[in-house]
XYZ file of C-alpha atoms in Angstrom:
397
model
C -8.813 9.335 11.148
C -11.612 8.209 13.363
C -10.852 7.355 16.981
C -13.961 5.176 17.261
C -13.124 1.970 19.115
C -16.475 0.208 18.725
C -16.097 -3.262 17.264
C -18.796 -4.185 14.752
C -19.181 -6.898 12.161
C -16.232 -9.004 13.253
C -15.476 -11.142 16.272
C -12.261 -11.089 18.233
C -10.729 -7.832 16.962
C -8.260 -5.927 19.105
C -8.666 -2.197 19.631
C -6.052 0.500 19.690
C -4.409 0.839 23.040
C -3.510 -2.817 23.357
C 0.158 -3.676 23.064
C -0.103 -6.014 20.087
C 3.564 -6.288 19.260
C 6.097 -8.508 20.965
C 6.690 -6.551 24.144
C 7.340 -3.169 22.494
C 5.422 -0.038 23.388
C 3.656 2.015 20.731
C 4.763 5.525 19.817
C 1.549 6.892 21.258
C 2.220 10.638 21.242
C 3.046 11.065 17.563
C 0.946 8.115 16.458
C -2.244 9.271 18.139
C -1.664 12.810 16.946
C -1.563 11.451 13.414
C -4.595 9.321 14.123
C -6.494 12.406 15.221
C -5.448 14.592 12.314
C -4.984 12.373 9.257
C -8.149 11.024 7.647
C -6.711 7.930 6.042
C -3.974 6.366 7.772
C -7.219 1.302 2.597
C -8.022 -23.329 2.315
C -5.621 -23.470 -0.596
C -3.684 -26.532 -1.745
C -0.079 -26.797 -0.609
C 2.202 -24.496 -2.570
C 5.280 -25.948 -4.270
C 8.628 -25.012 -2.814
C 10.178 -21.965 -4.489
C 13.907 -21.389 -4.416
C 14.775 -18.072 -2.791
C 16.380 -15.708 -5.319
C 19.582 -13.875 -4.593
C 19.700 -10.137 -4.000
C 19.931 -8.400 -7.339
C 22.105 -5.570 -8.630
C 19.404 -4.750 -11.191
C 18.307 -1.163 -10.787
C 14.896 0.333 -10.141
C 13.410 3.696 -9.263
C 11.718 4.518 -5.955
C 9.311 7.453 -5.666
C 8.006 9.067 -2.476
C 5.711 11.941 -1.689
C 4.464 13.422 1.546
C 0.804 13.801 2.386
C 1.569 17.294 3.715
C 4.040 18.470 1.068
C 4.024 19.215 -2.638
C 5.906 17.080 -5.107
C 7.312 13.611 -5.731
C 10.962 12.824 -5.039
C 12.781 9.879 -6.556
C 15.819 7.680 -5.994
C 17.697 5.272 -8.224
C 18.265 2.144 -6.157
C 18.919 -1.598 -6.143
C 18.996 -4.485 -3.674
C 22.676 -3.976 -2.940
C 23.893 -0.466 -3.808
C 23.305 2.915 -2.232
C 20.242 4.927 -3.355
C 20.981 8.124 -5.250
C 18.577 11.067 -5.784
C 16.836 11.461 -9.127
C 17.120 15.029 -10.440
C 14.003 17.196 -10.476
C 11.097 17.037 -8.066
C 7.776 16.649 -9.868
C 5.045 18.982 -8.629
C 1.691 17.486 -7.610
C -0.100 19.897 -5.303
C -0.996 18.970 -1.724
C -2.259 17.141 0.195
C -1.811 13.982 -1.813
C -2.556 10.340 -0.988
C -2.436 8.460 -4.246
C 0.394 7.545 -6.597
C 1.033 4.540 -8.855
C 3.083 3.561 -11.930
C 1.859 1.888 -15.093
C 2.694 -1.835 -15.051
C 5.223 -1.418 -17.883
C 7.179 1.174 -15.865
C 6.906 3.887 -18.530
C 4.395 6.205 -16.866
C 3.522 7.486 -13.409
C 0.310 8.887 -11.927
C -0.540 11.033 -8.914
C -3.784 12.565 -7.654
C -3.892 15.597 -5.310
C -6.903 15.790 -3.009
C -7.759 19.510 -2.955
C -7.737 19.802 -6.763
C -9.251 16.429 -7.688
C -7.496 15.269 -10.847
C -5.271 12.472 -12.050
C -1.919 13.742 -13.332
C 0.015 11.639 -15.856
C 3.820 11.723 -16.087
C 6.393 10.067 -18.292
C 9.301 8.333 -16.560
C 12.574 9.347 -18.201
C 15.677 7.160 -18.609
C 17.139 8.709 -15.448
C 13.853 8.233 -13.559
C 12.830 11.876 -13.823
C 9.108 12.594 -14.075
C 7.740 14.910 -16.787
C 4.070 15.960 -16.566
C 1.581 15.160 -19.297
C -2.132 15.984 -19.298
C -4.354 15.701 -16.239
C -7.855 14.197 -16.014
C -10.571 15.658 -13.748
C -11.991 13.484 -10.980
C -15.459 13.791 -9.439
C -14.405 13.635 -5.775
C -11.417 13.409 -3.451
C -8.961 10.826 -4.856
C -7.706 8.234 -2.377
C -5.949 5.433 -4.282
C -4.957 4.215 -7.759
C -4.726 0.599 -8.934
C -3.823 -0.790 -12.373
C -4.723 -4.056 -14.065
C -1.761 -6.146 -15.264
C -2.709 -5.509 -18.909
C -1.281 -1.990 -18.486
C -4.332 -0.468 -20.116
C -7.055 -0.445 -17.464
C -6.941 1.310 -14.118
C -9.169 2.379 -11.259
C -9.138 5.488 -9.045
C -11.042 5.325 -5.761
C -12.627 8.633 -4.797
C -14.744 10.021 -1.973
C -14.558 10.282 1.805
C -18.197 9.116 1.971
C -20.504 7.772 -0.738
C -17.338 6.558 -2.399
C -17.000 5.567 -6.035
C -14.491 3.916 -8.339
C -13.496 5.752 -11.521
C -12.439 3.353 -14.314
C -9.672 4.803 -16.498
C -7.959 3.823 -19.726
C -4.266 4.476 -20.446
C -3.368 5.434 -24.001
C -0.121 4.613 -25.774
C 1.061 8.128 -24.864
C 0.475 7.420 -21.164
C -2.382 9.900 -20.766
C -5.281 8.674 -18.630
C -8.890 9.160 -19.776
C -12.239 8.120 -18.357
C -13.437 4.616 -19.243
C -17.169 4.858 -18.651
C -19.098 5.969 -15.608
C -17.932 5.863 -12.004
C -19.188 2.838 -10.052
C -20.446 3.346 -6.475
C -18.682 1.227 -3.889
C -22.242 0.495 -2.855
C -22.832 1.522 0.751
C -24.102 4.901 1.917
C -21.238 5.252 4.364
C -18.525 3.676 2.222
C -15.533 5.922 1.749
C -11.789 6.407 1.767
C -11.352 3.246 -0.271
C -7.957 1.746 -1.086
C -7.716 -0.864 -3.815
C -5.830 -3.738 -5.428
C -6.312 -5.672 -8.677
C -5.873 -9.450 -8.718
C -2.835 -10.721 -10.647
C -5.108 -12.321 -13.248
C -6.820 -8.965 -13.828
C -10.289 -10.366 -13.125
C -11.148 -8.712 -9.808
C -10.849 -5.418 -7.959
C -10.756 -5.403 -4.162
C -11.641 -2.203 -2.294
C -11.185 -1.677 1.443
C -13.739 0.859 2.705
C -12.524 2.704 5.801
C -15.849 4.234 6.788
C -17.872 1.169 5.781
C -15.508 -1.185 7.629
C -15.735 -3.659 4.798
C -13.752 -5.287 2.017
C -15.718 -5.140 -1.243
C -15.162 -7.417 -4.261
C -15.867 -6.439 -7.884
C -15.492 -8.255 -11.206
C -13.479 -6.493 -13.924
C -15.078 -6.894 -17.344
C -13.119 -7.398 -20.564
C -13.574 -3.720 -21.462
C -12.118 -2.541 -18.139
C -15.431 -1.547 -16.589
C -16.690 -2.947 -13.286
C -19.586 -5.066 -12.131
C -21.641 -4.055 -9.143
C -20.222 -5.295 -5.853
C -20.371 -9.117 -5.800
C -19.213 -9.685 -2.216
C -18.884 -7.638 0.961
C -16.839 -8.900 3.923
C -16.590 -7.445 7.407
C -13.319 -5.718 8.198
C -11.943 -4.240 11.365
C -11.832 -0.555 12.252
C -10.342 1.363 9.305
C -9.491 -1.483 6.896
C -6.731 -0.407 4.507
C -4.696 -1.338 1.422
C -5.381 -4.864 0.180
C -2.193 -6.816 -0.576
C -2.431 -9.897 -2.811
C 0.189 -12.605 -3.257
C 1.623 -12.914 -6.756
C -0.154 -16.224 -7.354
C -3.474 -14.564 -6.483
C -4.372 -17.118 -3.818
C -4.144 -15.011 -0.661
C -5.218 -11.465 0.206
C -4.446 -9.404 3.306
C -5.752 -6.115 4.663
C -4.528 -4.069 7.597
C -7.097 -2.783 10.092
C -5.620 0.520 11.167
C -7.492 1.215 14.406
C -7.995 -2.440 15.318
C -4.211 -2.994 15.086
C -4.691 -6.246 13.188
C -4.102 -7.960 9.847
C -6.929 -9.914 8.233
C -6.115 -12.870 5.971
C -8.308 -14.269 3.201
C -8.099 -17.075 0.669
C -9.216 -16.247 -2.870
C -11.383 -18.650 -4.884
C -11.315 -19.169 -8.639
C -14.232 -16.754 -9.090
C -12.478 -14.058 -7.075
C -14.585 -14.366 -3.938
C -12.845 -14.440 -0.576
C -13.079 -16.495 2.602
C -11.372 -15.462 5.831
C -8.818 -17.947 7.135
C -8.847 -19.574 10.555
C -7.170 -17.477 13.228
C -7.716 -14.168 11.406
C -7.400 -11.327 12.360
C -3.780 -11.448 13.530
C -2.146 -8.915 15.882
C 0.040 -6.168 14.382
C 1.419 -2.962 15.862
C -0.431 0.321 16.339
C -1.845 1.836 13.128
C -0.678 -0.826 10.658
C -0.523 0.463 7.096
C 0.699 -0.535 3.634
C 1.895 -4.149 3.568
C 4.064 -5.999 1.048
C 4.392 -9.678 0.164
C 7.409 -11.433 -1.337
C 7.027 -12.555 -4.976
C 7.103 -16.215 -3.912
C 4.139 -15.614 -1.581
C 5.970 -16.821 1.515
C 6.243 -13.649 3.627
C 4.206 -10.581 4.566
C 5.551 -7.326 6.033
C 3.425 -4.653 7.714
C 4.794 -1.212 8.697
C 3.095 0.243 11.769
C 2.433 3.970 11.718
C 1.847 4.155 15.477
C 4.700 1.856 16.503
C 8.411 1.984 15.792
C 8.637 -1.479 14.261
C 7.651 -3.548 11.224
C 5.496 -6.646 11.788
C 6.665 -9.727 9.862
C 4.777 -12.935 9.085
C 5.327 -16.246 7.292
C 2.394 -17.037 5.005
C 1.395 -20.676 5.393
C 0.057 -22.729 2.424
C -3.489 -22.482 3.829
C -3.248 -18.677 4.082
C -2.767 -18.520 7.842
C 0.012 -16.331 9.248
C 2.884 -17.268 11.547
C 4.466 -14.368 13.404
C 8.161 -13.644 12.805
C 10.304 -11.285 14.901
C 9.434 -7.595 14.734
C 12.201 -5.301 13.463
C 12.636 -1.664 14.477
C 12.273 0.736 11.559
C 15.018 3.057 12.800
C 17.742 3.029 15.452
C 16.250 6.181 16.997
C 13.158 5.681 19.170
C 9.892 7.160 17.932
C 10.588 7.148 14.193
C 7.637 5.308 12.652
C 7.125 3.279 9.483
C 4.119 3.638 7.191
C 4.490 2.443 3.620
C 6.454 -0.435 2.065
C 7.403 -1.699 -1.399
C 9.037 -4.978 -2.398
C 11.989 -5.247 -4.775
C 11.428 -7.437 -7.866
C 13.816 -10.100 -6.524
C 11.955 -10.350 -3.221
C 15.225 -9.941 -1.323
C 14.880 -6.272 -0.324
C 12.053 -4.352 1.337
C 12.019 -0.551 1.154
C 10.044 1.265 3.852
C 9.074 4.919 4.236
C 8.446 6.486 7.613
C 8.054 9.769 9.440
C 10.526 11.371 11.850
C 8.770 13.595 14.421
C 12.113 15.055 15.534
C 12.449 16.575 12.056
C 8.953 18.100 11.930
C 7.490 15.016 10.284
C 10.052 14.694 7.481
C 9.970 11.339 5.738
C 12.858 8.904 5.778
C 13.438 5.954 3.444
C 15.516 2.853 4.226
C 16.162 -0.648 2.942
C 15.840 -3.989 4.714
C 17.429 -7.217 3.482
C 15.121 -10.246 3.550
C 16.725 -13.459 4.779
C 15.928 -16.924 3.492
C 13.815 -17.450 6.628
C 11.906 -14.192 6.048
C 13.577 -12.174 8.791
C 14.421 -8.537 8.076
C 17.862 -6.968 8.513
C 17.919 -3.169 8.560
C 20.628 -1.380 6.560
C 21.069 2.031 8.162
C 23.583 3.070 5.496
C 20.698 3.351 3.026
C 18.631 5.804 5.098
C 17.688 8.890 3.076
C 15.633 11.873 4.220
C 13.348 12.917 1.400
C 12.483 16.554 2.109
C 8.792 15.588 1.998
C 6.504 15.539 5.029
C 4.227 12.944 6.688
C 4.089 9.437 5.249
C 0.383 8.664 5.039
C -1.402 6.929 2.189
C 0.201 5.231 -0.792
C 3.282 7.418 -0.538
C 5.905 4.961 -1.791
C 6.263 3.300 -5.197
C 8.923 1.086 -6.800
C 9.307 0.978 -10.585
C 11.797 -1.393 -12.295
C 14.098 0.532 -14.632
C 13.043 0.128 -18.260
């Protein structure tokens, strides 16, 4: 993680050190230690009203790993019940940033950084992960993103001179290369995190070292075009999050402590909305949007709260009340996943009082978008340091 505070390529960004929450103070000791030691913390028409769904008893599986520990742990969970551990911890190697499921929920993928490879797993009826074959990667893996067709995927690799490795998923779940790796395009691009548009036509890559958001077209065969658009980000742009209708995209700027908001055109290109970037907490990380596209939630790795926003029809953001991740001071939040109903947000964080052990908990989402923390669901995972895409939700098949 760079501690560079120089602002380039974007006007009006806020730098780390400012109190960008709503009167809370950042968890500077642990947060800045992580910042120093962890490399990666990656005008629309009016939308019709969407009725808010009720919380669902339908089950799903939640998987977590720690950047500084081996293996993936899982829980069977729902919007309303208590999470229960899934037997067997799947080995991955360490450190490890990237994990992702196939869109059909049948397979799971992880990529350790020191032994660059993509490991395929089957997801059993009880949620247990069983390893399949692994595929070599040309550089340090950072993130994994899948197209909605369930066949095509993309692995971002490289701390500098980054590239995107197109992959193809077979019927057996094993990943194989799908043509040559595509350079992100800039000499200093690296540590890229990615998202595929809901229509499967575009890939968006946030380059930490390049401080840019890069847009690619996805061809019918799952390969990529050269970069078609490059937009200025803040300091350490991370983890694009796209609304389910594909109209709005958001990235968190880790060291600028902001969220940038973009509107997406029919051809996949982006335009930044008025008022962007918006203040977040210290070291904002992996955001989630509700399925109806009305709300955005951003865990802050350097602050002890989650930033919440209402997404307006034109893509602008209206700040909602912050919610503390944990009742204890100093326990941070890093990664989030949304339940299929859009009525529960699961968040993974790190507890410095327990040597960096990760803790998972659920938040109910009110009809007005406010979060309500449920401390009865808190589960310590036995894995260490939430950093990267360390949390995944998979609907039970």
